[in-house]
Amino acid sequence: GAGVSQTPSNKVTEKGKYVELRCDPISGHTALYWYRQSLGQGPEFLIYFQGTGAADDSGLPNDRFFAVRPEGSVSTLKIQRTERGDSAVYLCASAGGRLATNEQFFGPGTRLTVL
Amino acid sequence: QQQVKQSPQSLIVQKGGISIINCAYENTAFDYFPWYQQFPGKGPALLIAIRPDVSEKKEGRFTISFNKSAKQFSLHIMDSQPGDSATYFCAASRASGAGSYQLTFGKGTKLSVIP
């Protein structure tokens, strides 16, 4: 079946603008994670959803970042008043279904550039 | 505090040789240790994973060796091929109270396999 998809693949915005990044998880996966990967670094955890609820948002860097998953499938990561330091690749991963819940499958990411 | 330390940062191996990447962790509560492979412009892809109740796991040309007492684990790629050229990340996770298996990644190793 289809893997995790993310849109857009690239997003260029100006400092201070608002952006939304979308994640479509693997069908049937109940767990969804967002990570941020800065250049030359490993991904860093942002937020975890189990179903519709944000069960762990301890990785969000500040209150400009917010994520939703209203129907337990698609998730949107929202960033307000973007800053140049927000430039990174934002990765989404899903887990669950018939496999062990801690096997996470990643999407291709959205490359965000804040000018 | 970097919870998962990965070395080397970059590695050049001759075709047919063995590639070895090492990781060390600090949190003894970690109970799942995956390795991910990432090509430029793509998301990380799960290669192989191990739990601390075994010392070694082999899948094809890829082997994880795990030393629980030393809190270290390593990835061995046998008969390395140019197509293996990518960035490799080790990671570790544990179940949180919220049911999250958030991954803590190393900084990555850029592997180049030369013909």
Short mmCIF file of C-alpha atoms in Angstrom, two decimals:
data_model
loop_
_atom_site.label_atom_id
_atom_site.label_comp_id
_atom_site.label_asym_id
_atom_site.label_seq_id
_atom_site.Cartn_x
_atom_site.Cartn_y
_atom_site.Cartn_z
CA GLY A 1 0.00 0.00 0.00
CA ALA A 2 0.93 3.67 -0.07
CA GLY A 3 3.45 5.00 2.38
CA VAL A 4 3.37 8.20 4.40
CA SER A 5 2.90 11.25 2.21
CA GLN A 6 3.64 14.87 3.05
CA THR A 7 2.70 18.08 1.30
CA PRO A 8 4.09 20.38 0.17
CA SER A 9 7.51 18.90 -0.52
CA ASN A 10 9.02 22.38 -0.35
CA LYS A 11 7.75 25.55 1.25
CA VAL A 12 9.44 28.94 1.09
CA THR A 13 8.01 31.69 3.25
CA GLU A 14 8.97 35.03 4.68
CA LYS A 15 9.80 35.70 8.29
CA GLY A 16 6.66 36.36 10.29
CA LYS A 17 4.30 34.41 8.03
CA TYR A 18 2.09 31.47 8.97
CA VAL A 19 2.58 28.01 7.42
CA GLU A 20 0.76 24.69 7.46
CA LEU A 21 2.40 21.37 6.69
CA ARG A 22 0.31 18.30 5.98
CA CYS A 23 0.89 14.60 6.70
CA ASP A 24 -1.10 11.62 5.36
CA PRO A 25 -0.14 8.53 7.39
CA ILE A 26 -0.28 4.93 6.30
CA SER A 27 -3.89 3.75 6.30
CA GLY A 28 -4.80 2.07 9.57
CA HIS A 29 -1.88 3.50 11.54
CA THR A 30 -3.15 5.05 14.76
CA ALA A 31 0.13 6.56 15.96
CA LEU A 32 1.53 9.64 14.24
CA TYR A 33 4.74 11.53 15.01
CA TRP A 34 6.23 14.81 13.82
CA TYR A 35 9.99 15.33 13.82
CA ARG A 36 12.22 18.20 12.71
CA GLN A 37 15.55 17.60 10.99
CA SER A 38 18.02 20.44 10.77
CA LEU A 39 20.85 20.34 8.24
CA GLY A 40 23.43 17.72 9.14
CA GLN A 41 21.51 16.50 12.19
CA GLY A 42 19.29 13.60 13.10
CA PRO A 43 15.54 14.11 13.38
CA GLU A 44 14.27 15.56 16.65
CA PHE A 45 10.89 14.67 18.12
CA LEU A 46 8.18 17.33 18.15
CA ILE A 47 4.79 15.78 18.91
CA TYR A 48 2.97 12.45 19.08
CA PHE A 49 -0.68 11.64 18.35
CA GLN A 50 -2.53 8.50 19.32
CA GLY A 51 -5.80 8.73 17.40
CA THR A 52 -7.11 12.28 17.46
CA GLY A 53 -5.39 13.50 20.60
CA ALA A 54 -1.93 14.97 21.05
CA ALA A 55 -0.70 12.56 23.70
CA ASP A 56 2.81 14.02 23.95
CA ASP A 57 3.75 17.50 22.74
CA SER A 58 6.88 17.83 24.86
CA GLY A 59 9.13 18.32 21.82
CA LEU A 60 7.41 21.44 20.48
CA PRO A 61 9.98 24.24 20.83
CA ASN A 62 7.53 27.01 21.75
CA ASP A 63 3.91 28.10 21.48
CA ARG A 64 4.30 29.18 17.85
CA PHE A 65 4.11 25.50 16.94
CA PHE A 66 0.82 23.60 17.00
CA ALA A 67 -0.45 20.40 15.41
CA VAL A 68 -3.87 18.82 14.94
CA ARG A 69 -5.27 15.50 13.83
CA PRO A 70 -9.03 16.07 13.95
CA GLU A 71 -10.22 12.76 12.49
CA GLY A 72 -7.39 10.50 13.59
CA SER A 73 -5.81 10.28 10.16
CA VAL A 74 -4.38 13.35 8.39
CA SER A 75 -2.35 15.69 10.57
CA THR A 76 -1.39 19.32 10.07
CA LEU A 77 1.58 21.01 11.70
CA LYS A 78 1.04 24.74 12.03
CA ILE A 79 3.76 27.32 12.62
CA GLN A 80 2.87 30.92 13.44
CA ARG A 81 5.13 33.97 13.05
CA THR A 82 7.85 31.91 11.38
CA GLU A 83 11.48 32.68 12.16
CA ARG A 84 14.62 31.94 10.15
CA GLY A 85 15.59 29.38 12.76
CA ASP A 86 12.49 27.36 11.86
CA SER A 87 14.09 26.44 8.53
CA ALA A 88 14.45 22.66 8.48
CA VAL A 89 12.94 19.50 7.05
CA TYR A 90 9.77 18.54 8.88
CA LEU A 91 9.20 14.79 8.91
CA CYS A 92 6.08 12.84 9.70
CA ALA A 93 6.07 9.19 10.73
CA SER A 94 3.26 6.76 11.41
CA ALA A 95 3.15 3.51 13.31
CA GLY A 96 0.69 0.83 14.32
CA GLY A 97 -1.51 -1.50 12.36
CA ARG A 98 -0.41 -5.13 12.34
CA LEU A 99 3.26 -4.43 13.08
CA ALA A 100 4.83 -3.50 16.37
CA THR A 101 3.74 -0.03 17.37
CA ASN A 102 7.25 1.26 17.72
CA GLU A 103 8.22 0.60 14.10
CA GLN A 104 7.89 4.05 12.61
CA PHE A 105 7.62 4.69 8.88
CA PHE A 106 8.67 8.12 7.70
CA GLY A 107 7.39 10.32 4.92
CA PRO A 108 9.68 12.22 2.54
CA GLY A 109 9.41 15.40 4.58
CA THR A 110 8.61 19.03 3.87
CA ARG A 111 11.61 21.31 3.44
CA LEU A 112 10.70 24.65 5.02
CA THR A 113 12.79 27.70 4.20
CA VAL A 114 12.12 30.94 6.05
CA LEU A 115 13.67 33.96 4.35
CA GLN B 1 22.66 16.39 26.81
CA GLN B 2 23.07 14.15 23.78
CA GLN B 3 21.43 10.87 24.68
CA VAL B 4 22.63 8.92 21.62
CA LYS B 5 26.16 9.48 20.38
CA GLN B 6 27.07 8.21 16.92
CA SER B 7 30.45 7.79 15.25
CA PRO B 8 32.09 8.26 12.88
CA GLN B 9 30.57 11.34 11.30
CA SER B 10 31.65 10.15 7.86
CA LEU B 11 33.01 6.89 6.48
CA ILE B 12 34.57 5.87 3.19
CA VAL B 13 34.66 2.17 2.38
CA GLN B 14 35.85 0.25 -0.65
CA LYS B 15 33.26 -1.78 -2.55
CA GLY B 16 33.03 -5.25 -1.01
CA GLY B 17 34.36 -4.07 2.34
CA ILE B 18 32.69 -3.94 5.75
CA SER B 19 31.15 -0.68 6.99
CA ILE B 20 30.93 -0.29 10.76
CA ILE B 21 29.03 2.48 12.52
CA ASN B 22 28.89 2.78 16.29
CA CYS B 23 26.43 4.26 18.73
CA ALA B 24 26.38 4.73 22.48
CA TYR B 25 23.39 5.62 24.63
CA GLU B 26 22.95 6.94 28.14
CA ASN B 27 19.38 6.19 29.15
CA THR B 28 19.09 2.61 30.41
CA ALA B 29 15.31 2.80 29.98
CA PHE B 30 15.69 2.62 26.19
CA ASP B 31 14.36 -0.73 24.96
CA TYR B 32 14.27 -0.48 21.18
CA PHE B 33 17.20 0.38 18.92
CA PRO B 34 16.56 0.88 15.19
CA TRP B 35 18.87 1.91 12.40
CA TYR B 36 17.59 4.14 9.61
CA GLN B 37 19.01 4.79 6.15
CA GLN B 38 18.42 8.15 4.50
CA PHE B 39 19.12 9.17 0.93
CA PRO B 40 19.29 12.87 -0.04
CA GLY B 41 15.83 14.40 -0.33
CA LYS B 42 14.13 11.35 1.18
CA GLY B 43 12.81 10.46 4.59
CA PRO B 44 14.62 7.96 6.83
CA ALA B 45 13.83 4.31 6.01
CA LEU B 46 13.94 1.61 8.68
CA LEU B 47 16.76 -0.85 8.00
CA ILE B 48 16.93 -3.14 11.00
CA ALA B 49 16.15 -2.94 14.70
CA ILE B 50 17.04 -4.79 17.89
CA ARG B 51 15.79 -5.11 21.44
CA PRO B 52 18.18 -5.42 24.45
CA ASP B 53 17.32 -9.05 25.15
CA VAL B 54 19.48 -10.21 22.23
CA SER B 55 23.12 -9.45 21.44
CA GLU B 56 22.99 -9.69 17.68
CA LYS B 57 20.49 -9.53 14.83
CA LYS B 58 21.23 -10.18 11.18
CA GLU B 59 19.13 -9.35 8.14
CA GLY B 60 20.85 -9.99 4.83
CA ARG B 61 24.05 -7.93 4.67
CA PHE B 62 23.09 -5.86 7.73
CA THR B 63 23.92 -6.89 11.30
CA ILE B 64 23.32 -5.11 14.60
CA SER B 65 25.61 -5.98 17.49
CA PHE B 66 24.33 -4.94 20.92
CA ASN B 67 26.28 -4.65 24.18
CA LYS B 68 23.87 -3.90 27.00
CA SER B 69 26.49 -3.58 29.76
CA ALA B 70 28.52 -1.09 27.73
CA LYS B 71 25.36 0.69 26.47
CA GLN B 72 26.65 0.45 22.92
CA PHE B 73 25.37 -0.91 19.65
CA SER B 74 26.74 -0.99 16.15
CA LEU B 75 25.69 -1.55 12.55
CA HIS B 76 27.80 -3.72 10.28
CA ILE B 77 27.22 -3.67 6.54
CA MET B 78 28.89 -6.62 4.87
CA ASP B 79 29.97 -6.60 1.21
CA SER B 80 29.28 -2.86 1.00
CA GLN B 81 28.01 -1.63 -2.36
CA PRO B 82 27.94 1.82 -3.98
CA GLY B 83 24.14 1.73 -3.63
CA ASP B 84 24.64 1.66 0.16
CA SER B 85 26.04 5.19 0.00
CA ALA B 86 23.69 7.18 2.21
CA THR B 87 23.44 8.69 5.68
CA TYR B 88 22.78 6.21 8.47
CA PHE B 89 21.15 7.10 11.77
CA CYS B 90 21.01 5.05 14.92
CA ALA B 91 18.13 5.72 17.26
CA ALA B 92 16.70 4.59 20.56
CA SER B 93 13.28 4.68 22.11
CA ARG B 94 11.28 3.63 25.12
CA ALA B 95 7.57 3.65 25.84
CA SER B 96 6.49 6.84 27.56
CA GLY B 97 3.56 7.11 29.93
CA ALA B 98 1.50 8.54 27.09
CA GLY B 99 2.18 5.49 24.90
CA SER B 100 4.69 7.32 22.73
CA TYR B 101 7.74 5.52 21.37
CA GLN B 102 9.44 8.73 20.35
CA LEU B 103 12.80 8.14 18.74
CA THR B 104 16.02 9.79 19.92
CA PHE B 105 18.44 9.89 17.00
CA GLY B 106 22.20 10.09 16.69
CA LYS B 107 23.68 12.78 14.48
CA GLY B 108 24.20 10.47 11.53
CA THR B 109 27.05 8.90 9.58
CA LYS B 110 27.55 9.70 5.93
CA LEU B 111 28.73 6.51 4.22
CA SER B 112 30.43 6.59 0.83
CA VAL B 113 31.18 3.27 -0.85
CA ILE B 114 33.70 3.72 -3.62
CA PRO B 115 34.07 1.26 -6.54
#
